[in-house]
Amino acid sequence: MSSLPPLAAIRAFEAVARHLSFTKAADELGMTQAAVSYQIKILEERVGAPLFLRKPRQIALSETGARLAPDVSTAFETLRDAFAASRGRVEGLLSLSSVPTFASHWLAANIGLFQLANPDIAVRVESSAHLVDFSGEEFDAGIRAATKLSPGLVGHLLLKAEFAPMLSPRLVEEYQVREPADLLRVPQITPDDPWLCAWLELAGVPSPTTPNRPFSRLGSQNLEAAAAIAGRGVAMLTPPFYAEDVAAGRLVQPFPMNGWDGHGYYFVYPEARRNSPKIKAFRDWIVPATATLRT
């Protein structure tokens, strides 16, 4: 590497040799003509021979320059191809982090539609509650549940994280759930769920006392919904995610009122990447595609 001339000088030579013009090379490289001439002089000193023949109103490659130019041109073409291929691989793969509830109840069922509309972009989805650090992890964008976004992120609301009590039809009949206060007789899948107290307050029902005995926490809507479908109790869920379960008779939302504490599901990405073609393509697809969730 110590014998290799400065890359700036080699780059200047390749441009001048291709255009046979210091002026055109300078325009292409964003340099002054004097700066290009200086780089060529450095290279000629390293080579030990003139690379161009200066003629009135034109230049021509010297014998040394003519031998050197094809190899230099090939080397730069190889570099251009390598970077173009790398950029193609990067732009052809969208790495997306998503909170599990959104990933399992909407994204998994619909991501194929994005692939059909954008066949040149593959999507890698990681479902995790982990809050991705875009500056240090290899993710392009994410879907997060939040009340406000971190500085430096652009966010598009996909769905307000509203909540309501949901349970199996069997429990509705078994416990004769006819008004909100009747829910207090039904086993609570997560007895200390703050959504439960917030919803009951909206309904004008005093909040229940958290039991003194030990109780389990399932930790995610997915698991709480599975327990509710199995008839284990009432769970506080986001109704749009479970429309199919309601339609199939696996779950019931006995009261139409929804609560909301300001949380929403957002498509987010770093401000610096807002013009990335793959991010723009996904944003332009997912925001309209989730419009029915927001109505």
Short mmCIF file of C-alpha atoms in Angstrom, two decimals:
data_model
loop_
_atom_site.label_atom_id
_atom_site.label_comp_id
_atom_site.label_asym_id
_atom_site.label_seq_id
_atom_site.Cartn_x
_atom_site.Cartn_y
_atom_site.Cartn_z
CA MET A 1 0.00 0.00 0.00
CA SER A 2 2.95 2.38 0.65
CA SER A 3 3.78 2.38 -3.08
CA LEU A 4 0.27 3.32 -4.12
CA PRO A 5 -0.08 6.98 -5.13
CA PRO A 6 -2.72 9.12 -3.42
CA LEU A 7 -6.23 8.01 -4.37
CA ALA A 8 -7.22 11.61 -5.17
CA ALA A 9 -4.46 11.76 -7.79
CA ILE A 10 -5.48 8.42 -9.33
CA ARG A 11 -9.12 9.54 -9.41
CA ALA A 12 -8.15 12.77 -11.15
CA PHE A 13 -6.11 10.85 -13.72
CA GLU A 14 -8.99 8.47 -14.48
CA ALA A 15 -11.38 11.38 -15.07
CA VAL A 16 -8.97 13.38 -17.23
CA ALA A 17 -8.02 10.29 -19.26
CA ARG A 18 -11.70 9.51 -19.86
CA HIS A 19 -12.66 13.05 -20.89
CA LEU A 20 -9.28 14.12 -22.33
CA SER A 21 -10.10 17.44 -20.70
CA PHE A 22 -8.96 19.01 -17.45
CA THR A 23 -12.03 21.26 -17.48
CA LYS A 24 -14.58 18.45 -17.84
CA ALA A 25 -12.74 16.33 -15.26
CA ALA A 26 -12.78 19.23 -12.81
CA ASP A 27 -16.55 19.69 -13.31
CA GLU A 28 -17.20 16.01 -12.71
CA LEU A 29 -15.06 15.85 -9.61
CA GLY A 30 -16.26 19.13 -8.14
CA MET A 31 -12.72 20.54 -8.16
CA THR A 32 -11.03 23.49 -9.77
CA GLN A 33 -9.00 22.94 -12.93
CA ALA A 34 -5.89 24.00 -11.00
CA ALA A 35 -6.56 21.37 -8.35
CA VAL A 36 -6.92 18.66 -10.99
CA SER A 37 -3.66 19.78 -12.63
CA TYR A 38 -1.96 19.61 -9.25
CA GLN A 39 -3.16 16.03 -8.67
CA ILE A 40 -1.91 14.99 -12.10
CA LYS A 41 1.46 16.58 -11.33
CA ILE A 42 1.68 14.54 -8.09
CA LEU A 43 0.92 11.37 -10.02
CA GLU A 44 3.43 12.13 -12.77
CA GLU A 45 6.10 12.68 -10.11
CA ARG A 46 5.29 9.30 -8.58
CA VAL A 47 5.30 7.55 -11.98
CA GLY A 48 8.40 9.39 -13.16
CA ALA A 49 7.05 10.27 -16.61
CA PRO A 50 4.45 12.60 -18.18
CA LEU A 51 0.98 11.11 -18.43
CA PHE A 52 -0.46 13.67 -20.86
CA LEU A 53 0.82 15.59 -23.82
CA ARG A 54 -0.28 19.22 -23.58
CA LYS A 55 -1.15 20.56 -26.99
CA PRO A 56 -2.79 23.84 -27.98
CA ARG A 57 -6.49 23.62 -27.01
CA GLN A 58 -6.30 19.89 -26.35
CA ILE A 59 -4.46 17.18 -24.48
CA ALA A 60 -3.61 13.60 -25.36
CA LEU A 61 -2.40 10.64 -23.37
CA SER A 62 1.32 10.06 -23.43
CA GLU A 63 2.66 6.59 -24.11
CA THR A 64 2.93 5.97 -20.36
CA GLY A 65 -0.52 7.42 -19.76
CA ALA A 66 -2.05 5.29 -22.55
CA ARG A 67 -0.62 2.12 -20.96
CA LEU A 68 -1.84 3.11 -17.49
CA ALA A 69 -5.32 4.38 -18.35
CA PRO A 70 -7.08 1.05 -19.19
CA ASP A 71 -5.97 -0.60 -15.93
CA VAL A 72 -6.96 2.44 -13.86
CA SER A 73 -10.32 2.61 -15.65
CA THR A 74 -10.94 -1.10 -15.00
CA ALA A 75 -10.05 -0.68 -11.34
CA PHE A 76 -12.54 2.18 -10.94
CA GLU A 77 -15.25 0.23 -12.75
CA THR A 78 -14.66 -2.65 -10.34
CA LEU A 79 -15.03 -0.27 -7.39
CA ARG A 80 -18.19 1.27 -8.87
CA ASP A 81 -19.71 -2.17 -9.43
CA ALA A 82 -18.82 -3.30 -5.91
CA PHE A 83 -20.40 -0.26 -4.27
CA ALA A 84 -23.44 -0.44 -6.55
CA ALA A 85 -23.94 -4.10 -5.65
CA SER A 86 -23.55 -3.33 -1.95
CA ARG A 87 -26.04 -0.48 -2.19
CA GLY A 88 -28.43 -2.75 -4.07
CA ARG A 89 -28.22 -5.36 -1.32
CA VAL A 90 -28.78 -2.72 1.36
CA GLU A 91 -31.70 -1.07 -0.44
CA GLY A 92 -33.17 -4.47 -1.29
CA LEU A 93 -33.59 -5.55 2.35
CA LEU A 94 -35.74 -3.71 4.90
CA SER A 95 -34.94 -4.75 8.47
CA LEU A 96 -37.94 -4.04 10.67
CA SER A 97 -38.41 -4.39 14.42
CA SER A 98 -42.00 -4.70 15.65
CA VAL A 99 -43.70 -5.08 19.01
CA PRO A 100 -45.13 -8.62 19.22
CA THR A 101 -48.84 -7.72 19.38
CA PHE A 102 -48.79 -5.68 16.18
CA ALA A 103 -46.50 -8.19 14.45
CA SER A 104 -48.72 -11.19 15.16
CA HIS A 105 -52.15 -9.58 14.79
CA TRP A 106 -51.65 -7.40 11.74
CA LEU A 107 -48.20 -7.37 10.20
CA ALA A 108 -47.79 -11.13 9.70
CA ALA A 109 -51.12 -11.36 7.88
CA ASN A 110 -50.48 -8.36 5.63
CA ILE A 111 -46.74 -8.15 4.92
CA GLY A 112 -47.17 -10.34 1.84
CA LEU A 113 -49.21 -7.55 0.24
CA PHE A 114 -46.22 -5.22 0.56
CA GLN A 115 -43.99 -7.85 -1.05
CA LEU A 116 -46.39 -8.19 -3.98
CA ALA A 117 -46.42 -4.42 -4.49
CA ASN A 118 -42.64 -4.11 -4.00
CA PRO A 119 -41.01 -7.30 -5.33
CA ASP A 120 -37.51 -5.76 -5.24
CA ILE A 121 -37.63 -5.23 -1.46
CA ALA A 122 -37.41 -8.14 0.97
CA VAL A 123 -38.52 -7.56 4.56
CA ARG A 124 -36.90 -9.08 7.64
CA VAL A 125 -39.14 -8.71 10.69
CA GLU A 126 -37.99 -9.25 14.25
CA SER A 127 -40.81 -9.40 16.78
CA SER A 128 -39.59 -8.16 20.13
CA ALA A 129 -40.55 -5.80 22.94
CA HIS A 130 -36.91 -4.67 22.97
CA LEU A 131 -36.56 -0.96 22.14
CA VAL A 132 -34.17 -0.88 19.18
CA ASP A 133 -31.32 1.64 19.12
CA PHE A 134 -31.18 2.55 15.43
CA SER A 135 -27.73 4.10 15.81
CA GLY A 136 -26.19 0.87 17.06
CA GLU A 137 -28.35 -1.97 15.71
CA GLU A 138 -28.94 -3.09 12.14
CA PHE A 139 -32.58 -2.12 11.82
CA ASP A 140 -33.93 0.36 9.31
CA ALA A 141 -37.27 1.10 10.96
CA GLY A 142 -39.65 -0.19 13.59
CA ILE A 143 -43.19 -0.39 14.89
CA ARG A 144 -43.43 0.78 18.47
CA ALA A 145 -46.09 1.29 21.10
CA ALA A 146 -45.52 4.70 22.64
CA THR A 147 -47.11 7.90 23.89
CA LYS A 148 -44.32 10.07 22.49
CA LEU A 149 -41.38 9.40 20.22
CA SER A 150 -37.70 9.64 21.07
CA PRO A 151 -35.80 12.66 19.72
CA GLY A 152 -34.46 12.13 16.21
CA LEU A 153 -37.24 9.75 15.17
CA VAL A 154 -40.00 10.32 12.63
CA GLY A 155 -43.26 8.58 13.49
CA HIS A 156 -46.54 7.83 11.71
CA LEU A 157 -49.52 6.73 13.80
CA LEU A 158 -50.87 3.37 12.63
CA LEU A 159 -53.36 2.64 15.42
CA LYS A 160 -54.46 4.17 18.71
CA ALA A 161 -53.89 1.54 21.40
CA GLU A 162 -57.44 1.67 22.75
CA PHE A 163 -58.54 -0.99 25.20
CA ALA A 164 -61.69 -2.76 26.33
CA PRO A 165 -62.57 -5.87 28.36
CA MET A 166 -62.89 -9.02 26.24
CA LEU A 167 -63.72 -12.57 27.27
CA SER A 168 -65.11 -15.82 25.94
CA PRO A 169 -68.86 -16.07 25.16
CA ARG A 170 -69.10 -18.93 27.69
CA LEU A 171 -67.99 -16.67 30.52
CA VAL A 172 -70.42 -13.96 29.46
CA GLU A 173 -73.27 -16.40 30.05
CA GLU A 174 -71.76 -18.15 33.04
CA TYR A 175 -71.31 -14.87 34.96
CA GLN A 176 -74.35 -13.14 33.43
CA VAL A 177 -72.33 -10.15 32.21
CA ARG A 178 -75.00 -7.58 31.35
CA GLU A 179 -73.49 -4.32 32.64
CA PRO A 180 -69.91 -3.15 33.37
CA ALA A 181 -70.11 -3.87 37.11
CA ASP A 182 -70.76 -7.55 36.31
CA LEU A 183 -67.15 -7.84 35.12
CA LEU A 184 -66.02 -7.66 38.75
CA ARG A 185 -67.42 -11.16 39.26
CA VAL A 186 -65.38 -12.59 36.39
CA PRO A 187 -61.80 -13.82 37.05
CA GLN A 188 -59.26 -11.22 35.94
CA ILE A 189 -56.42 -12.58 33.83
CA THR A 190 -54.18 -9.72 35.01
CA PRO A 191 -55.77 -8.34 38.21
CA ASP A 192 -53.48 -5.29 38.44
CA ASP A 193 -53.81 -4.28 34.77
CA PRO A 194 -54.01 -0.45 34.78
CA TRP A 195 -56.21 -0.62 31.68
CA LEU A 196 -58.85 -2.41 33.74
CA CYS A 197 -59.05 0.34 36.34
CA ALA A 198 -59.05 3.05 33.66
CA TRP A 199 -61.88 1.38 31.73
CA LEU A 200 -64.01 0.77 34.83
CA GLU A 201 -63.55 4.41 35.83
CA LEU A 202 -64.88 5.46 32.40
CA ALA A 203 -67.83 3.14 32.96
CA GLY A 204 -68.51 4.63 36.39
CA VAL A 205 -67.57 1.46 38.27
CA PRO A 206 -65.28 1.58 41.33
CA SER A 207 -61.96 -0.12 40.68
CA PRO A 208 -61.54 -3.55 42.25
CA THR A 209 -59.05 -4.16 45.03
CA THR A 210 -55.95 -5.97 43.87
CA PRO A 211 -55.94 -9.42 45.53
CA ASN A 212 -53.48 -10.02 48.37
CA ARG A 213 -52.73 -13.52 47.16
CA PRO A 214 -50.03 -14.15 44.51
CA PHE A 215 -51.22 -14.01 40.92
CA SER A 216 -49.66 -14.52 37.51
CA ARG A 217 -48.82 -11.90 34.91
CA LEU A 218 -48.69 -13.05 31.31
CA GLY A 219 -46.87 -9.95 30.11
CA SER A 220 -48.30 -9.48 26.62
CA GLN A 221 -51.65 -9.03 24.90
CA ASN A 222 -51.00 -12.13 22.83
CA LEU A 223 -50.84 -14.37 25.89
CA GLU A 224 -53.69 -12.60 27.67
CA ALA A 225 -55.89 -12.98 24.58
CA ALA A 226 -55.05 -16.69 24.41
CA ALA A 227 -56.06 -17.07 28.05
CA ALA A 228 -59.31 -15.17 27.44
CA ILE A 229 -60.15 -17.35 24.43
CA ALA A 230 -59.51 -20.42 26.59
CA GLY A 231 -62.12 -19.13 29.05
CA ARG A 232 -59.72 -18.32 31.89
CA GLY A 233 -61.10 -14.83 32.53
CA VAL A 234 -61.49 -11.30 31.20
CA ALA A 235 -58.56 -9.55 29.53
CA MET A 236 -58.03 -5.93 28.57
CA LEU A 237 -57.27 -6.00 24.84
CA THR A 238 -57.07 -3.68 21.84
CA PRO A 239 -60.27 -4.60 19.94
CA PRO A 240 -59.12 -4.08 16.30
CA PHE A 241 -56.50 -6.80 16.77
CA TYR A 242 -59.17 -9.37 17.68
CA ALA A 243 -61.92 -8.65 15.16
CA GLU A 244 -61.52 -12.11 13.60
CA ASP A 245 -61.78 -13.80 17.01
CA VAL A 246 -64.98 -11.87 17.70
CA ALA A 247 -66.38 -12.74 14.27
CA ALA A 248 -65.55 -16.41 14.84
CA GLY A 249 -67.20 -16.42 18.28
CA ARG A 250 -64.01 -17.02 20.22
CA LEU A 251 -64.14 -13.66 22.00
CA VAL A 252 -66.78 -11.13 22.95
CA GLN A 253 -66.45 -7.42 23.61
CA PRO A 254 -69.56 -7.09 25.79
CA PHE A 255 -69.54 -3.28 25.89
CA PRO A 256 -68.76 -0.95 22.94
CA MET A 257 -66.91 1.67 25.00
CA ASN A 258 -63.13 1.79 24.51
CA GLY A 259 -60.59 3.44 26.79
CA TRP A 260 -57.39 5.15 25.69
CA ASP A 261 -54.39 6.37 27.70
CA GLY A 262 -52.53 8.09 24.86
CA HIS A 263 -50.56 5.07 23.64
CA GLY A 264 -50.39 4.35 19.94
CA TYR A 265 -48.64 2.03 17.51
CA TYR A 266 -46.25 4.03 15.33
CA PHE A 267 -44.13 3.29 12.29
CA VAL A 268 -40.82 4.94 13.19
CA TYR A 269 -37.42 5.52 11.61
CA PRO A 270 -34.47 7.89 12.12
CA GLU A 271 -34.90 11.40 10.74
CA ALA A 272 -31.67 10.97 8.76
CA ARG A 273 -33.20 8.04 6.82
CA ARG A 274 -36.49 9.67 5.82
CA ASN A 275 -35.44 9.73 2.13
CA SER A 276 -34.33 6.09 1.98
CA PRO A 277 -36.27 4.55 -0.94
CA LYS A 278 -37.10 1.34 0.93
CA ILE A 279 -38.34 3.22 4.00
CA LYS A 280 -40.41 5.56 1.84
CA ALA A 281 -41.89 2.57 0.02
CA PHE A 282 -42.86 0.84 3.27
CA ARG A 283 -44.24 4.06 4.79
CA ASP A 284 -46.32 4.77 1.68
CA TRP A 285 -47.75 1.26 1.94
CA ILE A 286 -48.35 0.74 5.67
CA VAL A 287 -49.96 4.09 6.54
CA PRO A 288 -52.84 3.69 4.03
CA ALA A 289 -53.02 -0.07 4.67
CA THR A 290 -53.74 0.49 8.39
CA ALA A 291 -56.33 3.23 7.77
CA THR A 292 -59.21 0.87 8.62
CA LEU A 293 -57.65 0.24 12.04
CA ARG A 294 -57.85 3.97 12.79
CA THR A 295 -61.55 4.32 11.96
#
